[in-house]
mmCIF file of N, CA, C and O in Angstrom:
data_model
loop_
_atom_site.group_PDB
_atom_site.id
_atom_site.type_symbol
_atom_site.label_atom_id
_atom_site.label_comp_id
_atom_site.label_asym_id
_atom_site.label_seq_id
_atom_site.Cartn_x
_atom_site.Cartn_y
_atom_site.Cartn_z
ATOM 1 N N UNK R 1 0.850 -1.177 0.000
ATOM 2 C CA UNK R 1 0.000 0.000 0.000
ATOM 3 C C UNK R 1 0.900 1.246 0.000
ATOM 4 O O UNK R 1 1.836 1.407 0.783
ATOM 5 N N UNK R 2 0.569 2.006 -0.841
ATOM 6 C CA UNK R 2 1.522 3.328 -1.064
ATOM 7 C C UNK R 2 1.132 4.365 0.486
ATOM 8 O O UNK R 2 0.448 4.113 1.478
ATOM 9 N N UNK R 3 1.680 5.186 0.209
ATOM 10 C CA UNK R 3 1.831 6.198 1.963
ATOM 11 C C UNK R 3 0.371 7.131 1.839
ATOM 12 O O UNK R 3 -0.304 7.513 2.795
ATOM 13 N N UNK R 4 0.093 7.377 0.384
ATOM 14 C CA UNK R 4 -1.452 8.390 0.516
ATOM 15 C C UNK R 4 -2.796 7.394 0.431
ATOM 16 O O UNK R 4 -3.923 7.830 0.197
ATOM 17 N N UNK R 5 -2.524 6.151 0.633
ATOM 18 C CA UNK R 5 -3.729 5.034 0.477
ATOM 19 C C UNK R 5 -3.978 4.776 1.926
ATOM 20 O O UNK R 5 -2.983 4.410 2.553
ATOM 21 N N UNK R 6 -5.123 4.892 2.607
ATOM 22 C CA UNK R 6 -5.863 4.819 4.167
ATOM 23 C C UNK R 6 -6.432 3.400 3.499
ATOM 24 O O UNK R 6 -6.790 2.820 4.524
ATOM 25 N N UNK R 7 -6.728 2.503 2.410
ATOM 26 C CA UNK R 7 -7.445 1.813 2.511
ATOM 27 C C UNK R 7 -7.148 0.506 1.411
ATOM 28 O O UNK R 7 -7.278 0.760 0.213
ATOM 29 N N UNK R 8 -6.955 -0.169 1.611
ATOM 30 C CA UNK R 8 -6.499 -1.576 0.656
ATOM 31 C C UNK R 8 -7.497 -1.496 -1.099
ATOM 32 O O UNK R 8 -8.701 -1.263 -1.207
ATOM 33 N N UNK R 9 -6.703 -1.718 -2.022
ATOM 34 C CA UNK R 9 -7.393 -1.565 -3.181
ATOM 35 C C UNK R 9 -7.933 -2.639 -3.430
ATOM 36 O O UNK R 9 -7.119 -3.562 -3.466
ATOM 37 N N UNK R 10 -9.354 -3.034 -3.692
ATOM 38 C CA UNK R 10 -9.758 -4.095 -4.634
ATOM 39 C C UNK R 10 -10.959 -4.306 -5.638
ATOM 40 O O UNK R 10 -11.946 -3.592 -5.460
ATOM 41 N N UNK R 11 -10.970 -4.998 -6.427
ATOM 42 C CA UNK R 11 -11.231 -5.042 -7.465
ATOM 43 C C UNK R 11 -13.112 -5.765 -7.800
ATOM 44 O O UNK R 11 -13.520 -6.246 -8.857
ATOM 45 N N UNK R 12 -13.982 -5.563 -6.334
ATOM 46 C CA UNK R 12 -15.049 -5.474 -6.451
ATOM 47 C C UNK R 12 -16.124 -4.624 -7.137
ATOM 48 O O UNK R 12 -17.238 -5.055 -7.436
ATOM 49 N N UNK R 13 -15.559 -3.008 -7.424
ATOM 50 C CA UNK R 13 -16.481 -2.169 -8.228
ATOM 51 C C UNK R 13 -16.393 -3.042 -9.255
ATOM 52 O O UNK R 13 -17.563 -3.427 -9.235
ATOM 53 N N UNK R 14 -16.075 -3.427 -9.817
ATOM 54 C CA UNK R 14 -15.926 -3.590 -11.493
ATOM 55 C C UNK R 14 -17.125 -3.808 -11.767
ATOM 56 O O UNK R 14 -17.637 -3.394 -12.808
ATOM 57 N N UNK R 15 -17.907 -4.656 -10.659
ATOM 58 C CA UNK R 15 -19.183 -5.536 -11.196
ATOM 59 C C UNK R 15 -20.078 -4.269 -11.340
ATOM 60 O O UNK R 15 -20.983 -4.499 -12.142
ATOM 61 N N UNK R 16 -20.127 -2.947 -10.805
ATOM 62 C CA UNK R 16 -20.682 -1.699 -10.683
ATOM 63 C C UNK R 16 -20.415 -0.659 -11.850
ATOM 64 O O UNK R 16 -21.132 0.258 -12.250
ATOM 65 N N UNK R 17 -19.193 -1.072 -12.266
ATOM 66 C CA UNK R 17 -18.930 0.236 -13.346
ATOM 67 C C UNK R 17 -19.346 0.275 -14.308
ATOM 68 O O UNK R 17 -19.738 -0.780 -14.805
ATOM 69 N N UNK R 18 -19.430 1.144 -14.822
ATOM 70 C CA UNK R 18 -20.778 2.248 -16.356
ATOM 71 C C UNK R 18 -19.988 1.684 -17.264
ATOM 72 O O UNK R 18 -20.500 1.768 -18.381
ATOM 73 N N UNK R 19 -18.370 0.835 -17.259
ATOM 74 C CA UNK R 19 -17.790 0.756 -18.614
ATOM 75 C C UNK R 19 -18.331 -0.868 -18.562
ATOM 76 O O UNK R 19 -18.668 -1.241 -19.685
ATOM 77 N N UNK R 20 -18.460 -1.732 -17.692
ATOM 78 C CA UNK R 20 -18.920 -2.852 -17.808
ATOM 79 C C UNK R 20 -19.814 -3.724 -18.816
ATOM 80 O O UNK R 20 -21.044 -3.674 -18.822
ATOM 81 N N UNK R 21 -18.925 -4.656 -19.800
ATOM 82 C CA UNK R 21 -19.511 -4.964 -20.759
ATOM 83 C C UNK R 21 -19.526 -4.313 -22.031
ATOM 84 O O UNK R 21 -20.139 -4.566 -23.068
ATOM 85 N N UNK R 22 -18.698 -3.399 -21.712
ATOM 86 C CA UNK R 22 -18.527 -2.429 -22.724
ATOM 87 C C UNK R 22 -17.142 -2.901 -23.532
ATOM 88 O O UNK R 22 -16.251 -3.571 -23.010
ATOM 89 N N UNK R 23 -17.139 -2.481 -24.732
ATOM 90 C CA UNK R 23 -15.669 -2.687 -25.809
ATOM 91 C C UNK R 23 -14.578 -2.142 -24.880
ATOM 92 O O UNK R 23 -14.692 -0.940 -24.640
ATOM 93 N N UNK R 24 -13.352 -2.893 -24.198
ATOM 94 C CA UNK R 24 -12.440 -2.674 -23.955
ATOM 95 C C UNK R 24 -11.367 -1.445 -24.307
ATOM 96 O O UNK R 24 -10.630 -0.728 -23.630
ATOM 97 N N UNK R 25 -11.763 -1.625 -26.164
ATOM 98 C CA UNK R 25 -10.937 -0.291 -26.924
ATOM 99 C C UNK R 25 -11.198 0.927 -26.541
ATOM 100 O O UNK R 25 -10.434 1.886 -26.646
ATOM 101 N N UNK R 26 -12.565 0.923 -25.969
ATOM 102 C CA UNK R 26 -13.440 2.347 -25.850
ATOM 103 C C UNK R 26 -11.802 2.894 -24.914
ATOM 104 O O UNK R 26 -11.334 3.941 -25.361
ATOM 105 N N UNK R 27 -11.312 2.497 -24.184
ATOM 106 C CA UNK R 27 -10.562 2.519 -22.396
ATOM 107 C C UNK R 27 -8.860 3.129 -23.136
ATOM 108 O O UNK R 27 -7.927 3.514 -22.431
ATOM 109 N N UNK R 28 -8.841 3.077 -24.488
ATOM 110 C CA UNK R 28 -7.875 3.047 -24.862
ATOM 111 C C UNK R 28 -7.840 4.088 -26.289
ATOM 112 O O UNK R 28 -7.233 3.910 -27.345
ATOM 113 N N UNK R 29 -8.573 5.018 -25.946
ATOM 114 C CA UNK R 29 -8.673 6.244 -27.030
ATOM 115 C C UNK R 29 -7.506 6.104 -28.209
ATOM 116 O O UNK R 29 -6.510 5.480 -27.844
ATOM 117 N N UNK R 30 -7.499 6.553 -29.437
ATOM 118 C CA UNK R 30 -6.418 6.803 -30.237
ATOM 119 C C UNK R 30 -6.738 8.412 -30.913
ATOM 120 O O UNK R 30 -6.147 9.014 -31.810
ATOM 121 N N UNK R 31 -7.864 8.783 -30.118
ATOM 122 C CA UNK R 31 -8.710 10.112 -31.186
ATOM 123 C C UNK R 31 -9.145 11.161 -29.797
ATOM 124 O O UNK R 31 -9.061 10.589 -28.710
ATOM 125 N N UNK R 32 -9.572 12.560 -29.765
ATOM 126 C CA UNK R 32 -9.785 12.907 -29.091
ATOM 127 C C UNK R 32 -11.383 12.565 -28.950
ATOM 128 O O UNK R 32 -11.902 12.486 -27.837
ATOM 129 N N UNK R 33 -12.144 12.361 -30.193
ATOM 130 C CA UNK R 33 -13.212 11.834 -30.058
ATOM 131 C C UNK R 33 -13.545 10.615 -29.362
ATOM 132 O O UNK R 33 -14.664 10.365 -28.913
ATOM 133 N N UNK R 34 -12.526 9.859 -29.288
ATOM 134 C CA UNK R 34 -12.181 8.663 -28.624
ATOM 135 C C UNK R 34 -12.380 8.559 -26.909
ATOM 136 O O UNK R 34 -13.065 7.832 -26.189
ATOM 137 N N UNK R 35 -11.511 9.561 -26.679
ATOM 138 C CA UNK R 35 -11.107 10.525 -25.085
ATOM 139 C C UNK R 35 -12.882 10.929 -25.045
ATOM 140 O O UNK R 35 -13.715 10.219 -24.482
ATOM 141 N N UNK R 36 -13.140 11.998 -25.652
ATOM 142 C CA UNK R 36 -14.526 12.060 -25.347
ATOM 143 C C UNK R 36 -15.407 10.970 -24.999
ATOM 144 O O UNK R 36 -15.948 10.951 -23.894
ATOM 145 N N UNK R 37 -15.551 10.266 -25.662
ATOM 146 C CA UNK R 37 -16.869 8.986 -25.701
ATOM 147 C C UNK R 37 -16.080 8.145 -24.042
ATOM 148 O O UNK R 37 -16.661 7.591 -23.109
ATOM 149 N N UNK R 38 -14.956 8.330 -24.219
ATOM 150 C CA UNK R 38 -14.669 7.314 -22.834
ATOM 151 C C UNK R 38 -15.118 8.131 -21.127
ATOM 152 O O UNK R 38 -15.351 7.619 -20.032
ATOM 153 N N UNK R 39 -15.095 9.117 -21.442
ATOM 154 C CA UNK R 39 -15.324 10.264 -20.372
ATOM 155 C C UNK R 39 -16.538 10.812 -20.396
ATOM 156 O O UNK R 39 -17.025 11.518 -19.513
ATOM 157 N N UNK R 40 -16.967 10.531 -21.276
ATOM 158 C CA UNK R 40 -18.796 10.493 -21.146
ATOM 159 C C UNK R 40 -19.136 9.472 -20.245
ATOM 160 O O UNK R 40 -19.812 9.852 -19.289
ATOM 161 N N UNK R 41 -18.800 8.064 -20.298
ATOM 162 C CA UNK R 41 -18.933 7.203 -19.293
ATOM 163 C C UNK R 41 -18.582 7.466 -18.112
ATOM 164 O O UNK R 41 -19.281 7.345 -17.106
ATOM 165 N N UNK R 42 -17.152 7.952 -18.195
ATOM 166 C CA UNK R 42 -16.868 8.118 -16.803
ATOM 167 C C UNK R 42 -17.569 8.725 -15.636
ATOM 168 O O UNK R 42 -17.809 8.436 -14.463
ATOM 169 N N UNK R 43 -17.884 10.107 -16.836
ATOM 170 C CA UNK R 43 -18.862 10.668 -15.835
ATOM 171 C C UNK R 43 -19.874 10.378 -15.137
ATOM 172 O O UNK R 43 -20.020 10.772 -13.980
ATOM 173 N N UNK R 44 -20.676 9.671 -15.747
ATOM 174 C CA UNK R 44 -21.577 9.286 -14.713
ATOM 175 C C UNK R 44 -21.875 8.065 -14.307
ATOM 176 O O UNK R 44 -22.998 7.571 -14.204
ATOM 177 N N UNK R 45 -20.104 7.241 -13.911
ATOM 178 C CA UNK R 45 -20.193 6.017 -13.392
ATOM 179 C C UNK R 45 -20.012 6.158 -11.826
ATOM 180 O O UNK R 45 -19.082 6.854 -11.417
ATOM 181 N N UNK R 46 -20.816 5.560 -10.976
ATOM 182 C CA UNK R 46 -21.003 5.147 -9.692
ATOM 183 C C UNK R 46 -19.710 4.968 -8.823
ATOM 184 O O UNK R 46 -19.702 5.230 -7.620
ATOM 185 N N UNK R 47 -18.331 4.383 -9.690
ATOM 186 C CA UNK R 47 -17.495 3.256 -8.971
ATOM 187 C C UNK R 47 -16.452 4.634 -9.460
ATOM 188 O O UNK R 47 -15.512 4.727 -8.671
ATOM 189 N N UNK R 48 -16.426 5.342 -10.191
ATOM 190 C CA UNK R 48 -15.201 6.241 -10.183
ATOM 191 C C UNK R 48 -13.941 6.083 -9.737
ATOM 192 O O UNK R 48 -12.967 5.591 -10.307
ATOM 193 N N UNK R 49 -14.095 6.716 -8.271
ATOM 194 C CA UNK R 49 -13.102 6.796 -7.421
ATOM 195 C C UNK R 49 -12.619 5.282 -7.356
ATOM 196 O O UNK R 49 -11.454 4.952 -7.579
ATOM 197 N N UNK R 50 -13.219 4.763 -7.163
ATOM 198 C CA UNK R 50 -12.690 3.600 -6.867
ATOM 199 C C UNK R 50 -11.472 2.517 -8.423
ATOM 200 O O UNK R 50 -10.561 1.693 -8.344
ATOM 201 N N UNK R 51 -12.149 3.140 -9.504
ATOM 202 C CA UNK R 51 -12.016 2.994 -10.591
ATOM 203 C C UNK R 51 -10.176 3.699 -10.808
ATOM 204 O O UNK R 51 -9.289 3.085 -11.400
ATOM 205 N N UNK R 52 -10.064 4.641 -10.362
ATOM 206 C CA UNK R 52 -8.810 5.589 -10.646
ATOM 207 C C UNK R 52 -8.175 5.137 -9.017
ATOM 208 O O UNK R 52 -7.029 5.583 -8.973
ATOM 209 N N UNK R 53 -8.419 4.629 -8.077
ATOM 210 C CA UNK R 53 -7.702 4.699 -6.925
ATOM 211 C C UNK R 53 -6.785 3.034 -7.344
ATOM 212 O O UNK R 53 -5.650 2.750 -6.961
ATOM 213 N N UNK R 54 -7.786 2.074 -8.296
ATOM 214 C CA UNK R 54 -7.315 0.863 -8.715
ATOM 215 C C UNK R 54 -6.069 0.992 -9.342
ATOM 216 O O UNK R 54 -4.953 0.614 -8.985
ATOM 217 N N UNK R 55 -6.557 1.758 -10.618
ATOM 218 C CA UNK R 55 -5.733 2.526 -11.563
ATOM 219 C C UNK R 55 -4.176 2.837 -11.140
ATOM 220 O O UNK R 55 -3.199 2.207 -11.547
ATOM 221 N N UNK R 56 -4.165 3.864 -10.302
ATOM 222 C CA UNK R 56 -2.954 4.467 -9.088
ATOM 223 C C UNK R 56 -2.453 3.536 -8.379
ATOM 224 O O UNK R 56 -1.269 3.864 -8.459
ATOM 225 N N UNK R 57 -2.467 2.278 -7.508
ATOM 226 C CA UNK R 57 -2.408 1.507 -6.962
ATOM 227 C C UNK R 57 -2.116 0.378 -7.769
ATOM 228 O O UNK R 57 -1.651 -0.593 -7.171
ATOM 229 N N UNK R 58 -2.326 0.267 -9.293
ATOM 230 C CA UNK R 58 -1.676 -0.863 -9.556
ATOM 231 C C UNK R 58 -0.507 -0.745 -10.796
ATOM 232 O O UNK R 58 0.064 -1.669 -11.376
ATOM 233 N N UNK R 59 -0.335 0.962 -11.022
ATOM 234 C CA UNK R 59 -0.038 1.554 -11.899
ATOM 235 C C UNK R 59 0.510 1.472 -13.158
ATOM 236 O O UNK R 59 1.640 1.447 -13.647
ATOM 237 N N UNK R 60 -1.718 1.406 -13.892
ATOM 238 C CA UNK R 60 -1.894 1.285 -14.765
ATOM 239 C C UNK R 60 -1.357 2.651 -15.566
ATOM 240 O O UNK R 60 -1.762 3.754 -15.196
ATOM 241 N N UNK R 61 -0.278 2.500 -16.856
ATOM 242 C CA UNK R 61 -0.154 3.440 -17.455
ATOM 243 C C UNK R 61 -0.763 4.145 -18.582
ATOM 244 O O UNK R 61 -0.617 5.333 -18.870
ATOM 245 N N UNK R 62 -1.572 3.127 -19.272
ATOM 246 C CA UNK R 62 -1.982 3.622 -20.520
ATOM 247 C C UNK R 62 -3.895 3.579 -20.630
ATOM 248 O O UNK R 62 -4.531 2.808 -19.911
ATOM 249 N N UNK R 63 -4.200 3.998 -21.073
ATOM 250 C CA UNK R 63 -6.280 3.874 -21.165
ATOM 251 C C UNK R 63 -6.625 5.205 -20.279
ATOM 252 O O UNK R 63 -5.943 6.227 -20.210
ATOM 253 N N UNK R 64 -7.814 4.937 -19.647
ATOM 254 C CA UNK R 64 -9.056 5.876 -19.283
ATOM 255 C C UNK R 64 -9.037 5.290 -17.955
ATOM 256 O O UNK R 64 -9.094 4.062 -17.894
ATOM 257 N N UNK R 65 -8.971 5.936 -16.925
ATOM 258 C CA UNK R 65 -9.411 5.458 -15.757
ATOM 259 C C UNK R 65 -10.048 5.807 -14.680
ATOM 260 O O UNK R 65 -9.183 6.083 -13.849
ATOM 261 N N UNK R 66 -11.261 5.970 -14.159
ATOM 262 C CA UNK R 66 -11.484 7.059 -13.228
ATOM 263 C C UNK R 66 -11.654 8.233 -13.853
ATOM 264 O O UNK R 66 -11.514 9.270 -13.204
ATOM 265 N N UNK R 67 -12.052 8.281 -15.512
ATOM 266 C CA UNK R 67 -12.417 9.315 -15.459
ATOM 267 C C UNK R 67 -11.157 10.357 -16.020
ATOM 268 O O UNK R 67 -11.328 11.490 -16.469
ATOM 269 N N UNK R 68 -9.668 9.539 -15.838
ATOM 270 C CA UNK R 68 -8.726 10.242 -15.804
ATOM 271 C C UNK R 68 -7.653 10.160 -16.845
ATOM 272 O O UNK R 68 -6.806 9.484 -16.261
ATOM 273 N N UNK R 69 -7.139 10.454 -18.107
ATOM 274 C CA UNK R 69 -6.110 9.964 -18.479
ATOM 275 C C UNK R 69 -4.769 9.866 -17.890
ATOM 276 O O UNK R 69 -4.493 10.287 -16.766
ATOM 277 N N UNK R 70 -3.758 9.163 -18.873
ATOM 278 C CA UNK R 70 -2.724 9.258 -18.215
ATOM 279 C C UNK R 70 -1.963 10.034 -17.697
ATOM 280 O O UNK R 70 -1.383 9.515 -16.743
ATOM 281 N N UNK R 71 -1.596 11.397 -17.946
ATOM 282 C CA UNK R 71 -0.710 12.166 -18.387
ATOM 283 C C UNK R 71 -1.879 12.807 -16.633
ATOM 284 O O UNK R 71 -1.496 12.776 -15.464
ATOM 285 N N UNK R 72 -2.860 13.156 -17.017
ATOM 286 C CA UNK R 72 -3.897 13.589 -15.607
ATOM 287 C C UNK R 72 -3.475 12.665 -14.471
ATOM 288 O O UNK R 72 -3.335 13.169 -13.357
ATOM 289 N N UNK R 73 -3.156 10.754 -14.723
ATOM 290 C CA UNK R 73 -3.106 10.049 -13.458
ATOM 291 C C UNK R 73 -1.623 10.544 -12.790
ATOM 292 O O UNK R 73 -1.419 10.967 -11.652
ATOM 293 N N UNK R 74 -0.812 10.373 -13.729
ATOM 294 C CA UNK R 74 0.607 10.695 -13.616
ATOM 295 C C UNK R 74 0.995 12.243 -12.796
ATOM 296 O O UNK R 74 1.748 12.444 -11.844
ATOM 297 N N UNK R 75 0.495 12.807 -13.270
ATOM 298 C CA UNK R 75 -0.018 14.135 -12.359
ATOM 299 C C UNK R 75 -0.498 14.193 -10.681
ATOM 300 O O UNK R 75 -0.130 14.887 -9.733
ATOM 301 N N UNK R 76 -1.601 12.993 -10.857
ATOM 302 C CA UNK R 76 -2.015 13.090 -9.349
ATOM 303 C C UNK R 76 -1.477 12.263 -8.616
ATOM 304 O O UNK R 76 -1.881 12.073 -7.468
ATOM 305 N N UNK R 77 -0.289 11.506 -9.231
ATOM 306 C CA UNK R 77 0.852 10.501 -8.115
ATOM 307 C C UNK R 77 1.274 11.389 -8.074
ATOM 308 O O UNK R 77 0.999 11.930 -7.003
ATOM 309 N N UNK R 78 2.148 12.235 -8.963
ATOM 310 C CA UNK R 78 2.926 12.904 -8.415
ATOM 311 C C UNK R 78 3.094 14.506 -7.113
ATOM 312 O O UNK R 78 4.005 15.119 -6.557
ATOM 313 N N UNK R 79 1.854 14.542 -7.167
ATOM 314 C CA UNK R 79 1.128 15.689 -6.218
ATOM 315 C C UNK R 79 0.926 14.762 -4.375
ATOM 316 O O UNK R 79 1.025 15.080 -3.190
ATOM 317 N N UNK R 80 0.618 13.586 -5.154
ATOM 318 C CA UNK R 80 -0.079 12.880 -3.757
ATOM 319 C C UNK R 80 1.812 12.279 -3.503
ATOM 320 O O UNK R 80 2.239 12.552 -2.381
ATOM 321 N N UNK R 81 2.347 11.890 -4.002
ATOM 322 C CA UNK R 81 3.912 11.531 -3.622
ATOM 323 C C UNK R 81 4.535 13.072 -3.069
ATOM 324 O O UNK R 81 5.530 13.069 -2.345
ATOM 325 N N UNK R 82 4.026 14.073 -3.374
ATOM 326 C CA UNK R 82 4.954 15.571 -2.750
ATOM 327 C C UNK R 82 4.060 15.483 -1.779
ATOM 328 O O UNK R 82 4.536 14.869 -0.824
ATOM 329 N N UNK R 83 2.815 15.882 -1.584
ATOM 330 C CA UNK R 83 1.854 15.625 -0.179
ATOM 331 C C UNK R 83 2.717 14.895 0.800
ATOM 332 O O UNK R 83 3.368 15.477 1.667
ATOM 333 N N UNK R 84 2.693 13.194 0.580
ATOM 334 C CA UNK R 84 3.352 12.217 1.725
ATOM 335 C C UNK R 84 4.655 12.716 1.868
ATOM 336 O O UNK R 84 5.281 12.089 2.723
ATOM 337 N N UNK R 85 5.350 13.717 1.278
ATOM 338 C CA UNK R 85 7.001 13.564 1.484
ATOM 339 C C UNK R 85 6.587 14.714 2.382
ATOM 340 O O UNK R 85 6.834 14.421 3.552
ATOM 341 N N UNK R 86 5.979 16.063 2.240
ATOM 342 C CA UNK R 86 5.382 17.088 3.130
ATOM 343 C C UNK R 86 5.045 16.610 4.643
ATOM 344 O O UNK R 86 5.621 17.088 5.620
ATOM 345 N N UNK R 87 3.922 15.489 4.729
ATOM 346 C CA UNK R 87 3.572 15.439 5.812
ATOM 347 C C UNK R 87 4.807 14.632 6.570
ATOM 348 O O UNK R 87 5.169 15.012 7.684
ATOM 349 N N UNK R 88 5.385 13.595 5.972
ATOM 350 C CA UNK R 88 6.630 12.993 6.334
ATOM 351 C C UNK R 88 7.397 14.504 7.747
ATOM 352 O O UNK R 88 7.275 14.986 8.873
ATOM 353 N N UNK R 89 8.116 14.549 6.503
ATOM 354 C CA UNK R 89 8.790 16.087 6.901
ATOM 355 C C UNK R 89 8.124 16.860 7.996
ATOM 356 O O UNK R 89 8.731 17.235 9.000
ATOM 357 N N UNK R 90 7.150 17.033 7.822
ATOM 358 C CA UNK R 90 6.434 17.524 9.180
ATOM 359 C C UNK R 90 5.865 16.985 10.315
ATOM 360 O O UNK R 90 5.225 17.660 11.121
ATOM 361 N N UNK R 91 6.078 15.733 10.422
ATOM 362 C CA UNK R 91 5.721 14.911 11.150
ATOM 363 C C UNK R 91 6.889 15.047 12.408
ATOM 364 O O UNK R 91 6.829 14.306 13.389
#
């Protein structure tokens, strides 16, 4: 478990999520139209968070996750890795 995770990751939403049953490719844009149609789902899937906390935790690099692309997930390790080194330090 990484230092900004309070809670063990697992892989029960799935049976919950809006992409479920859905074409795999959708998860893996090559178009921005692509990015769109996958984030239309995202939005108004139930399991989200849970969806991108999987994502982060098992670090998936490439697709749609949570709503989030990569270059966005890669971003929020690296914010939540300066956070834990902060509170570290201040601890």
């Amino acid at each position: 478990m990484t230092p900004w995770r309070t809670t063990p990751v697992t892989e029960a939403w799935r049976a919950d999520a809006a992409c479920s049953g859905r074409n795999p490719n959708v998860w893996y844009p090559d178009s921005r139209i692509g990015l769109r149609d996958a984030m239309r789902v995202c939005a108004v899937c139930t399991v989200k968070t849970e969806c991108l906390e999987y994502a982060l935790e098992e670090g998936e690099v490439h697709g749609v996750w949570g709503g989030k692309t990569e270059t966005e997930r890669r971003l929020l390790l690296r914010r939540r890795r300066k956070d834990a080194r902060t509170l570290t330090v201040a601890s």
